[in-house]
Coordinates of C-alpha atoms in Angstrom, one line a residue:
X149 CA -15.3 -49.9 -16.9
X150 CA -15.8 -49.6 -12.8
X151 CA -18.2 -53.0 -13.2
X152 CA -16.9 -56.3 -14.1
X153 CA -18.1 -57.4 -17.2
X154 CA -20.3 -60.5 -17.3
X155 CA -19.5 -63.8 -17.8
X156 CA -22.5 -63.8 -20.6
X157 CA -20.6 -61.0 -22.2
X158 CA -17.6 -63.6 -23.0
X159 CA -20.1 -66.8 -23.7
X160 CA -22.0 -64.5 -26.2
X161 CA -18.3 -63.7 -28.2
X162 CA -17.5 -66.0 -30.7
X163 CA -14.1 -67.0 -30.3
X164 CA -10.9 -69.1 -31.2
X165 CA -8.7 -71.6 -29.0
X166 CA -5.3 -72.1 -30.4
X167 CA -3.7 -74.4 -27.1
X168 CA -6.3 -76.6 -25.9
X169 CA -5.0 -80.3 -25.4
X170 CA -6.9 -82.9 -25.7
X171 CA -6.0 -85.4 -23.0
X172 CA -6.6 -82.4 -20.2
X173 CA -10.2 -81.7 -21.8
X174 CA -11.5 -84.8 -20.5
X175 CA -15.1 -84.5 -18.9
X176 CA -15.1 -86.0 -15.7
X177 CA -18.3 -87.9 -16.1
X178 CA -16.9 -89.6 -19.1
X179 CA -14.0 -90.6 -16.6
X180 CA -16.5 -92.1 -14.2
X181 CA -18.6 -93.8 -16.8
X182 CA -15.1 -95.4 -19.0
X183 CA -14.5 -96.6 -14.9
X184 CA -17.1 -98.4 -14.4
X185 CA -17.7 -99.5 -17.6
X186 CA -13.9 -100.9 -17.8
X187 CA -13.7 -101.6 -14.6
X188 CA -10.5 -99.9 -14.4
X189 CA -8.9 -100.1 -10.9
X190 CA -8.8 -96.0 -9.7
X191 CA -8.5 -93.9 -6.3
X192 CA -12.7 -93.3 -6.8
X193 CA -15.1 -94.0 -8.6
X194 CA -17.6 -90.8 -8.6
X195 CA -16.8 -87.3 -10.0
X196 CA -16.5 -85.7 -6.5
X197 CA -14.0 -88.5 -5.7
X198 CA -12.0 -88.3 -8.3
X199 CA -11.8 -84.6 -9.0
X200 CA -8.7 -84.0 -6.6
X201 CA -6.8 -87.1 -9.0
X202 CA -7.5 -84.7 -12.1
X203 CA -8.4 -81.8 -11.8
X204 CA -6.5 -78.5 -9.7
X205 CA -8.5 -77.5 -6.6
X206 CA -8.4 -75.3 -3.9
X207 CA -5.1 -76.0 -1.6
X208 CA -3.5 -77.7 -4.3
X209 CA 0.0 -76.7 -4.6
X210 CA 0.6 -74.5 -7.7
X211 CA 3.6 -76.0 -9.1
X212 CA 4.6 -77.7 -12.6
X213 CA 5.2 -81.1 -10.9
X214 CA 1.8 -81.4 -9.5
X215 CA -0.2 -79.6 -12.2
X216 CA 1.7 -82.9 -14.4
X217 CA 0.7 -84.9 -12.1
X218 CA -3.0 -84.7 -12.9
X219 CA -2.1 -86.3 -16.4
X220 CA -0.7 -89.7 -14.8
X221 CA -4.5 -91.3 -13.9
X222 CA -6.1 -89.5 -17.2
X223 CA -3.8 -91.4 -19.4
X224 CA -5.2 -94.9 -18.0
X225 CA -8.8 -94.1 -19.1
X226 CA -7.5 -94.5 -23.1
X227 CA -8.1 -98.3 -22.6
X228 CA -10.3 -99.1 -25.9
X229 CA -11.0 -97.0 -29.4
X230 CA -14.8 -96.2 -28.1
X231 CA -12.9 -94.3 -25.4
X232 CA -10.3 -92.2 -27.5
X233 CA -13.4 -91.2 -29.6
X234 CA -15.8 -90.4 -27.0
X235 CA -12.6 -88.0 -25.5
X236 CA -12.1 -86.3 -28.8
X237 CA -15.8 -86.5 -29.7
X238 CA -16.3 -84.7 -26.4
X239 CA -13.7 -82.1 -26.6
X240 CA -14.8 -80.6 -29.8
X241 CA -18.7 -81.0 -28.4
X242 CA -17.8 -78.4 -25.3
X243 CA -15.7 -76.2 -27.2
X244 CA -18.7 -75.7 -29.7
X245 CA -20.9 -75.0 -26.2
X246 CA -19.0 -72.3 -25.2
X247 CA -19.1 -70.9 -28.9
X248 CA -15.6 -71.2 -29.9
X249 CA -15.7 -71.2 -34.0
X250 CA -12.0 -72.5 -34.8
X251 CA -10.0 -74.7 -32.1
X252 CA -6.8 -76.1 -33.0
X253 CA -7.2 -79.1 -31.0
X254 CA -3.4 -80.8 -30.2
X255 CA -3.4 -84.1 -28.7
X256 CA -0.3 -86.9 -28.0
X257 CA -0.2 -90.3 -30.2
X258 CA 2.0 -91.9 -27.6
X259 CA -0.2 -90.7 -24.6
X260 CA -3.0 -92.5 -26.1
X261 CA -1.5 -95.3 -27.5
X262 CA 0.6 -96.7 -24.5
X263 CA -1.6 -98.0 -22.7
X264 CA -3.0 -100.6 -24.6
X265 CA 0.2 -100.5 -27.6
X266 CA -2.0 -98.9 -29.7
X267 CA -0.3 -97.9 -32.9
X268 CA 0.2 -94.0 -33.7
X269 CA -1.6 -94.6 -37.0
X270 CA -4.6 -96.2 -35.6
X271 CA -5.2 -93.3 -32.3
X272 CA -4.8 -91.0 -34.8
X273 CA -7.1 -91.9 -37.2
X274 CA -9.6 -92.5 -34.2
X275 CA -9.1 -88.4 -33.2
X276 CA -9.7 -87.4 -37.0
X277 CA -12.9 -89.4 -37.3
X278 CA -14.4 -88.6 -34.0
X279 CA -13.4 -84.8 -34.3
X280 CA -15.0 -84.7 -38.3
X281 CA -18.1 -86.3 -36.9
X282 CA -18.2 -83.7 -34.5
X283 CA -17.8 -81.1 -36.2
X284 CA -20.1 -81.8 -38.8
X285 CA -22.9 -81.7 -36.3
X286 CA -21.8 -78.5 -34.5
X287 CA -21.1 -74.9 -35.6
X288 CA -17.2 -75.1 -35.1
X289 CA -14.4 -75.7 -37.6
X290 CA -11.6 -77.9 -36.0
X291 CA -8.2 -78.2 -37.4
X292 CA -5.6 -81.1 -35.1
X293 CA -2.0 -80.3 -33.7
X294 CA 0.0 -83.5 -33.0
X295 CA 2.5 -83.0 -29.5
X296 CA 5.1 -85.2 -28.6
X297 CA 6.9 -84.7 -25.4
X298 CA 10.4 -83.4 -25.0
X299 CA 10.7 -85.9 -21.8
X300 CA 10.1 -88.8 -24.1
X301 CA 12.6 -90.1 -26.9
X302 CA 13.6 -88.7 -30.3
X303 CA 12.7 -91.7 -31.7
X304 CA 9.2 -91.5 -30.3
X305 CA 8.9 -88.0 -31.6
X306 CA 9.8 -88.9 -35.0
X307 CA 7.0 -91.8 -35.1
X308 CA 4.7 -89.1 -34.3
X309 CA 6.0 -86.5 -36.7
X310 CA 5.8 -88.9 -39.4
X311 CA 2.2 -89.6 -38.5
X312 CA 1.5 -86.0 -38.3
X313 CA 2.4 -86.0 -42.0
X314 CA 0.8 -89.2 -42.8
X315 CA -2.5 -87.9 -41.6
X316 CA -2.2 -84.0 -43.1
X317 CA -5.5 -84.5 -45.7
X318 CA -7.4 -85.3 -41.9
X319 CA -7.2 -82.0 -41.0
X320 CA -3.6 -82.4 -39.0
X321 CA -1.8 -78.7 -39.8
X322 CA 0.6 -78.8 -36.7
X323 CA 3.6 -80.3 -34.8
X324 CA 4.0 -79.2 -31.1
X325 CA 6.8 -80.1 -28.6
X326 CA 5.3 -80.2 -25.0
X327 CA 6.5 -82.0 -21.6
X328 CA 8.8 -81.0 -18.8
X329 CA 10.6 -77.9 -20.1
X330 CA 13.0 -77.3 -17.5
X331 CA 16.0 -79.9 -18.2
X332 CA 15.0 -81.1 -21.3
X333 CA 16.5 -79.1 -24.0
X334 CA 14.8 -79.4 -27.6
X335 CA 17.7 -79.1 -29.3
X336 CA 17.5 -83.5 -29.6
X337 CA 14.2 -82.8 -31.7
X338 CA 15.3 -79.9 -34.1
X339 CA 15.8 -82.6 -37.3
X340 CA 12.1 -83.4 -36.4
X341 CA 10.4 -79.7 -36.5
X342 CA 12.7 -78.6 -39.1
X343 CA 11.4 -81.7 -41.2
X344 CA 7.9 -81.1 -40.1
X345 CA 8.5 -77.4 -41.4
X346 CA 9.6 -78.1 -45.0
X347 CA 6.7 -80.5 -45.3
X348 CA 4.0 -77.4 -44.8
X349 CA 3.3 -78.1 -40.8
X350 CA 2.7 -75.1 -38.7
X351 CA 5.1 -75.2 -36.1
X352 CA 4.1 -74.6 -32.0
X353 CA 6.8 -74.7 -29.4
X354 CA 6.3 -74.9 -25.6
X355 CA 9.0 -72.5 -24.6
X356 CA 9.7 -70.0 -21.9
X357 CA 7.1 -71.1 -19.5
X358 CA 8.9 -73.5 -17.3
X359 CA 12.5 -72.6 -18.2
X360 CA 13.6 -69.1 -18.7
X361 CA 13.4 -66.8 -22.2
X362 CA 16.6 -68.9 -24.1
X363 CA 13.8 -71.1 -24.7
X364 CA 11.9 -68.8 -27.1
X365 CA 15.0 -67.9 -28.8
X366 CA 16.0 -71.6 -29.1
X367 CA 12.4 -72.5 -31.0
X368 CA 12.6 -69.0 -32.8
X369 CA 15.7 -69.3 -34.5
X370 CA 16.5 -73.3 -34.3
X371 CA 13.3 -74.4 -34.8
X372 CA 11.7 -72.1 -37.1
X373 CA 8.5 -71.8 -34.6
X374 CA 5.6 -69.8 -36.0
X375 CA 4.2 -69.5 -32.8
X376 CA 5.2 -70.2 -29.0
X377 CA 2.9 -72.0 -26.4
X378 CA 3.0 -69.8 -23.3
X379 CA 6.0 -68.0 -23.8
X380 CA 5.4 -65.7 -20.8
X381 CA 8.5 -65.5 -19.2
X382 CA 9.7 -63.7 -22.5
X383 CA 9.4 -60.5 -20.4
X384 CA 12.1 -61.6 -18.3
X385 CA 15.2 -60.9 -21.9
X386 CA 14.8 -57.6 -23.2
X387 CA 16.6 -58.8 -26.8
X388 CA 14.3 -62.1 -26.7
X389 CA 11.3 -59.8 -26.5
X390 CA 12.9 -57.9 -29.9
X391 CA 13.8 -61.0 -31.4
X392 CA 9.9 -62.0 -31.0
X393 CA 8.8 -58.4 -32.4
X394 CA 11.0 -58.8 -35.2
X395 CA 9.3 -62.0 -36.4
X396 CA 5.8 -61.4 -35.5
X397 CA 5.9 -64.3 -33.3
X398 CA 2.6 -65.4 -31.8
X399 CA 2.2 -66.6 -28.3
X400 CA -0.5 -69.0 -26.6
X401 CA -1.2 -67.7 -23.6
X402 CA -3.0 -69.6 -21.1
X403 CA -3.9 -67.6 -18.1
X404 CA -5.4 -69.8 -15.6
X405 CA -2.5 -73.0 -16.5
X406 CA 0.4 -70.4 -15.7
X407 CA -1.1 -70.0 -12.1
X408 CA -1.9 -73.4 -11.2
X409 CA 1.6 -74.6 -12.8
X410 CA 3.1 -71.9 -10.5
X411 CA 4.6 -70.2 -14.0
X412 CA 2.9 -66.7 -12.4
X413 CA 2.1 -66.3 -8.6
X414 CA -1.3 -64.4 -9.0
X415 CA -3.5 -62.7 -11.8
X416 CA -2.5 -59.4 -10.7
X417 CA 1.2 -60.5 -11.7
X418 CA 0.3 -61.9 -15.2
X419 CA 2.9 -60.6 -17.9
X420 CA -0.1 -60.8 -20.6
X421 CA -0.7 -57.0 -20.1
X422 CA 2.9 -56.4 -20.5
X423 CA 3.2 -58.7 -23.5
X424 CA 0.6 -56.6 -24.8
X425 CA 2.0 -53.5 -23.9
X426 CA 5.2 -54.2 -25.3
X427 CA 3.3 -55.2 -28.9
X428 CA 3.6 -58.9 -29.0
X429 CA 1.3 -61.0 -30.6
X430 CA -0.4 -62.3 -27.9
X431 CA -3.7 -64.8 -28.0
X432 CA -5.6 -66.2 -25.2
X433 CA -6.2 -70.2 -24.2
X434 CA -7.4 -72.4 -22.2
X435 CA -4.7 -75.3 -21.8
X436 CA -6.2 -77.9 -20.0
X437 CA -10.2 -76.8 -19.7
X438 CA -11.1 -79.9 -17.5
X439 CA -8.1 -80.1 -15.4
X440 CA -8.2 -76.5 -14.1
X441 CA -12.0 -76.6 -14.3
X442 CA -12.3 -73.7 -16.8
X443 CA -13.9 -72.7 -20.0
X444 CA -12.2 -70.4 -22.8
X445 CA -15.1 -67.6 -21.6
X446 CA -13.7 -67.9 -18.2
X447 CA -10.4 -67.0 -19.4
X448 CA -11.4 -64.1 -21.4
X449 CA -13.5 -62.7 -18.0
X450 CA -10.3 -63.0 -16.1
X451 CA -7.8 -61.5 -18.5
X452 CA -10.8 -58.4 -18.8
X453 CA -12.0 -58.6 -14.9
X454 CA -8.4 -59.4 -13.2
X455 CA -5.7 -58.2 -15.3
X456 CA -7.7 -55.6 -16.6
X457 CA -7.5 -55.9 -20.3
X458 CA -10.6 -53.6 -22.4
X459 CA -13.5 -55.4 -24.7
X460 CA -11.8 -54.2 -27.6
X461 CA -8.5 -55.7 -26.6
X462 CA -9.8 -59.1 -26.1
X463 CA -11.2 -58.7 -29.3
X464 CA -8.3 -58.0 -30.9
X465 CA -6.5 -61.5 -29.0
X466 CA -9.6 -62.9 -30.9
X467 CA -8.3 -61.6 -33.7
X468 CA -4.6 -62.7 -33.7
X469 CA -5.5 -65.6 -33.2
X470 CA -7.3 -66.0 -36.0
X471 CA -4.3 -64.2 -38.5
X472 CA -2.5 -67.3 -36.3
X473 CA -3.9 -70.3 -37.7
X474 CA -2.3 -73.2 -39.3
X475 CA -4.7 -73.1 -42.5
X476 CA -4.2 -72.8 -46.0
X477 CA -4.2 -69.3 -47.5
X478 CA -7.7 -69.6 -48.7
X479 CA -9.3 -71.3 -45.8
X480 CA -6.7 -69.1 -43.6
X481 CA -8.5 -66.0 -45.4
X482 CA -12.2 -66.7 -44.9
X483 CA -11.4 -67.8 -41.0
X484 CA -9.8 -64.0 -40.9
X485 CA -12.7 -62.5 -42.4
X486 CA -15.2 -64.5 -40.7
X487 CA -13.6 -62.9 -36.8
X488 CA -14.0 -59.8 -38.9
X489 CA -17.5 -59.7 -39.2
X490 CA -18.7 -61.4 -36.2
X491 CA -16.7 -59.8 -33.6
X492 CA -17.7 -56.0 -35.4
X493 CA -21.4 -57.0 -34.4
X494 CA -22.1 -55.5 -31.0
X495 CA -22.7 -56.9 -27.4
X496 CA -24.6 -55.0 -25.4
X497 CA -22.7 -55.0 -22.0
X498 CA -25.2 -52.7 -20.5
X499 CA -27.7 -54.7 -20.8
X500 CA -26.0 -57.6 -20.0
X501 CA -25.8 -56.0 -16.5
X502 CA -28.8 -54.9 -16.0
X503 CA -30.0 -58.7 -16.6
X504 CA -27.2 -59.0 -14.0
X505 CA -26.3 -62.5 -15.4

């Protein structure tokens, strides 16, 4: 199409989010509000003030170590249990808004329980029940990833694994390795995933995002990764790139993330059309929603507006990533055939234009 497509176009698709984290999907009035009421002792205390602490703006540098940055003040609002519900409460609340149907929501036991020496257990059981009450008001399924950090110990990581597995009838279907990428090897943590893996987790790996392809090779045949976060810099290994195709891997993308981390310079030069090209599996996320001040329909518009992808192509990313969940075969089946049906009914572009929302 010679027009873009409208933003209502992407708001009116139901869709699936596969990398969202929690602790970037923090609203910033919440911040303001857990502030004041804890008086907690921060840069600002209004949104406008403290949007440059959290949030990518313009004339921020696009780089991984300030795009981390943005983490350090969020992780000292998780001061009381009220708070880590409100967050995950929150999180599935906006997603719903935006009418995404299935999220995968991943969040970090030691990022919330630091603060305040929370145990693992007890954050964790805070997430579950805010995210069932949640969903049982709102038309979205959630399912819950938990990430440890590859920056952090072993020994940390395995507390978490185990209360991955300890909280598996809560809805938890995933184990993620996350963090600094680039001189932090995973191969510390492969005991971990491959235990994770034998006890019926779905397996995500942050690879090849930060640090070069190896990375994606290393989770694909060390770790036994079912799918990759990010993964983009796959296109850089021509054998990597066959290795994914010959296992069907799936890769989170996250569009908007892999500009402001400096991973890609510019939409134009996003390898998502390539991946695609090529025939990997690729899906499309958000990341971090509040910290790069997006929405899963605003990455949809710019992967269909910007990089040019077609309707029926994002579609079909809507798609994968359903045949990508970590759900039972039953439940996996009716989530496949649910993106069947709803994403065959038409939208009516035309007439989305000539509303010109």
């Amino acid at each position: 199409m010679s027009e873009s497509i409208p933003r209502a176009y992407f708001e009116a698709l139901p869709k699936i989010e596969l990398h969202r984290h929690l602790e970037g999907a923090i609203r910033l009035e919440t911040l303001v509000d857990v502030a004041r009421q804890y008086d907690l002792d921060l840069p600002a205390h209004t949104v406008e003030g403290l949007r440059s602490h959290v949030q990518i703006i313009p004339g921020d540098a696009h780089d991984a170590a300030h795009f981390m940055q943005k983490f350090i003040i969020l992780r000292r609002f998780f001061c009381a249990p009220e708070v880590i519900q409100r967050v995950a409460r929150e999180a599935v609340i906006d997603a719903a808004l935006d009418n995404i149907k299935y999220m995968e929501l991943r969040f970090t036991p030691n990022a919330l329980a630091r603060l305040m020496g929370y145990t693992f257990s007890d954050v964790t059981e805070w997430v579950c029940d805010a995210v069932d009450e949640a969903q049982a008001e709102y038309d979205i399924k959630v399912r819950l990833i938990v990430s440890m950090n590859r920056h952090e110990s072993v020994r940390e990581g395995e507390k978490q694994m185990h209360t991955a597995l300890q909280f598996k009838k809560r809805g938890i279907v995933g184990l993620d390795l996350c963090g600094h990428e680039a001189g932090y090897p995973a191969h510390p943590f492969y005991d971990i995933f491959r235990e994770a893996r034998q006890e019926g987790m779905g397996i995500t790996i942050h690879a090849g995002e930060w640090d070069g392809p190896r990375n994606v090779r290393d989770a694909i045949e060390q770790i036994g990764a079912h799918r990759i976060g990010h993964g983009v810099r796959i296109v850089e290994d021509s054998a990597v790139t066959q290795l994914a195709l010959d296992t069907g891997m799936t890769f989170e993308v996250c569009p908007t993330s892999n500009m402001q981390s400096g991973v890609v310079y510019a939409a134009a030069h996003h390898p998502l059309l390539d991946m695609n090209y090529i025939g990997l599996n690729t899906t499309i996320n958000t990341d971090d929603p509040s910290i790069s001040n997006i929405r899963l329909s605003d990455e949809l518009a710019i992967a269909a507006n910007k990089l040019g992808m077609s309707i029926e192509e994002i579609r079909e990313s809507i798609l994968r990533g359903a045949q990508a969940a970590f759900l039972p075969t039953d439940e996996h089946l009716n989530l496949i055939q649910y993106f069947e049906s709803a994403l065959s009914e038409p939208i009516s572009v035309s007439a989305l234009l000539d509303k010109n929302v």
